[in-house]
Coordinates of C-alpha atoms in Angstrom, one line a residue:
X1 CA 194.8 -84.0 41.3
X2 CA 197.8 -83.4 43.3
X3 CA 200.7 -86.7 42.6
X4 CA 203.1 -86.3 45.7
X5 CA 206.0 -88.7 45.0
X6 CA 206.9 -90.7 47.6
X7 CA 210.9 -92.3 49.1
X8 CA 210.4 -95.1 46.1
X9 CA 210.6 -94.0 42.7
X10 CA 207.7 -93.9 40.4
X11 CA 205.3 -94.7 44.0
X12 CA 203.0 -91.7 44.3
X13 CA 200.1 -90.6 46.7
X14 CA 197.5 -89.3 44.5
X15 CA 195.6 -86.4 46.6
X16 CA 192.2 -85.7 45.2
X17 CA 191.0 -82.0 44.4
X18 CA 187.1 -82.1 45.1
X19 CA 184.9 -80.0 43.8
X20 CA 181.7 -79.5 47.1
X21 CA 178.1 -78.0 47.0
X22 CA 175.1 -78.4 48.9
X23 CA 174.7 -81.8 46.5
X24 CA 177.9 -83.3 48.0
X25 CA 181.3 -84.3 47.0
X26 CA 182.8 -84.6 43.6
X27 CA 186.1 -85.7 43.0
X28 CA 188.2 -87.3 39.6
X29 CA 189.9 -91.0 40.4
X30 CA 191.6 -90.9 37.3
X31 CA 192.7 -88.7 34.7
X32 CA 194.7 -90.1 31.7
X33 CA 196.6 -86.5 31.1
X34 CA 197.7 -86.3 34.4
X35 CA 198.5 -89.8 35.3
X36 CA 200.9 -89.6 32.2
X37 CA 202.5 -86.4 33.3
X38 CA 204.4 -88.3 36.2
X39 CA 205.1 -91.7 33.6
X40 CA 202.3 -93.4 34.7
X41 CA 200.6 -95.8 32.3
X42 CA 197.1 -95.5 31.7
X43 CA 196.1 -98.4 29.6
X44 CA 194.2 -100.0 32.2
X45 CA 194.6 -104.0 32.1
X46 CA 192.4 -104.8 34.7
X47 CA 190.2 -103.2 37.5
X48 CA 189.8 -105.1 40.7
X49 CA 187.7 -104.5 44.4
X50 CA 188.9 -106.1 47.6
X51 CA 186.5 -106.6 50.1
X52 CA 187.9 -108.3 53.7
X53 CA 185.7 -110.0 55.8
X54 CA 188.2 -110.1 58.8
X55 CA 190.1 -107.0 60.4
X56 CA 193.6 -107.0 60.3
X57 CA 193.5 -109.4 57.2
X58 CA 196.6 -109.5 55.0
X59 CA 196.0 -110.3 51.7
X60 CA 200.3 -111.0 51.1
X61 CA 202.4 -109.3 48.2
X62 CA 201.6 -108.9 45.2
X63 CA 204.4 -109.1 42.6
X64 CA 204.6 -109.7 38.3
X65 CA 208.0 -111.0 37.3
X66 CA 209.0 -108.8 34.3
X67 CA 207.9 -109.0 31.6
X68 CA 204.8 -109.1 33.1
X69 CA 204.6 -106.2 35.4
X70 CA 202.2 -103.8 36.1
X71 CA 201.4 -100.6 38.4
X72 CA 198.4 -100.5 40.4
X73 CA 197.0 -97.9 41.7
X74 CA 194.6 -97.9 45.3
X75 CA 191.7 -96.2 46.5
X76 CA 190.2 -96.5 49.7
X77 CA 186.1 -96.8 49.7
X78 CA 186.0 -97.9 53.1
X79 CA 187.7 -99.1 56.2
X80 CA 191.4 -98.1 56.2
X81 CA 194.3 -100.0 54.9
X82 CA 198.0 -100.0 55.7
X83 CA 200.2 -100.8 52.8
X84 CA 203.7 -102.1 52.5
X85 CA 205.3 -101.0 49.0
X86 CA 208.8 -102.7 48.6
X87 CA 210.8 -101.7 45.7
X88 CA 212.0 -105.3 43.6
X89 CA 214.2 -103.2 40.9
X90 CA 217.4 -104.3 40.9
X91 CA 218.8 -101.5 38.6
X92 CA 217.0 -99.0 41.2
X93 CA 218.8 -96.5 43.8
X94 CA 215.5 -97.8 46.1
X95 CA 216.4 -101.0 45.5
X96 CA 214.9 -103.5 48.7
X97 CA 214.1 -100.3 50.6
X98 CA 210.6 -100.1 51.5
X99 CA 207.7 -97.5 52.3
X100 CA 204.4 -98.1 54.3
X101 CA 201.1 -96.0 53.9
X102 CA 197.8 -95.8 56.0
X103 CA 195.3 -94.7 54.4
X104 CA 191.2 -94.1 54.6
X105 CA 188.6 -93.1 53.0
X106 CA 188.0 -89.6 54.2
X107 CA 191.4 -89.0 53.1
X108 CA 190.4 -88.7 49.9
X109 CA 193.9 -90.6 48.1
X110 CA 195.0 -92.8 46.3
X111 CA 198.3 -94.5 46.0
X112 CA 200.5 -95.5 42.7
X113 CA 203.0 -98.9 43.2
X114 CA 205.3 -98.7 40.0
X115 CA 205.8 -101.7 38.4
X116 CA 208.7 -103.6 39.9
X117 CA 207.5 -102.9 43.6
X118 CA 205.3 -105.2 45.5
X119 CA 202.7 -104.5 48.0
X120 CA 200.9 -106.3 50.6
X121 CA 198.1 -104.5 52.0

């Protein structure tokens, strides 16, 4: 797994390293020893699939006021999704800046919002 960090701190795209044969694609989604290399908790509170009906459908931001908040991290399975991460940290040099992402499936990523950042996707 290759963790690319992106303009807001603690946001990563997670790059999968598959393994192919004639049987097809293998690839890890999570690995608690690398996750924690780059700070990135791995108890894992919940686990949650998000399946649109509509095109173009925005599900809104999602946000946990401290002390509640939480990372999530976001794999595509199918259909493509453009994400909005914004960074809610006051004490942070990022700060109200925000990042977008468009992702798919035969990309192969995934993407890490730190907690303190909202995204809409």
């Amino acid at each position: 797994m290759i963790f690319r960090e992106l303009e807001i701190k603690g946001a990563f795209l997670i790059i999968a390293e598959p393994f192919k044969d004639e049987r097809g694609v293998f690839r890890r989604n999570f690995c608690e020893k690398e996750f924690s290399k780059y700070s990135i908790t791995t108890s894992v509170a919940q686990a949650n699939i998000s399946e649109n009906k509509y095109k173009y459908t925005l599900r809104g931001f999602h946000y946990q006021v401290p002390p509640h908040g939480e990372g999530k991290t976001m794999t595509i399975l199918k259909g493509r999704i453009y994400d909005i991460i914004v960074d809610l940290r006051k004490e942070s040099n990022t700060y109200l800046k925000w990042i977008s992402l468009e992702l798919t499936p035969d990309m192969r990523t995934s993407f890490h919002v730190p907690p303190g950042c909202a995204n809409a996707f």
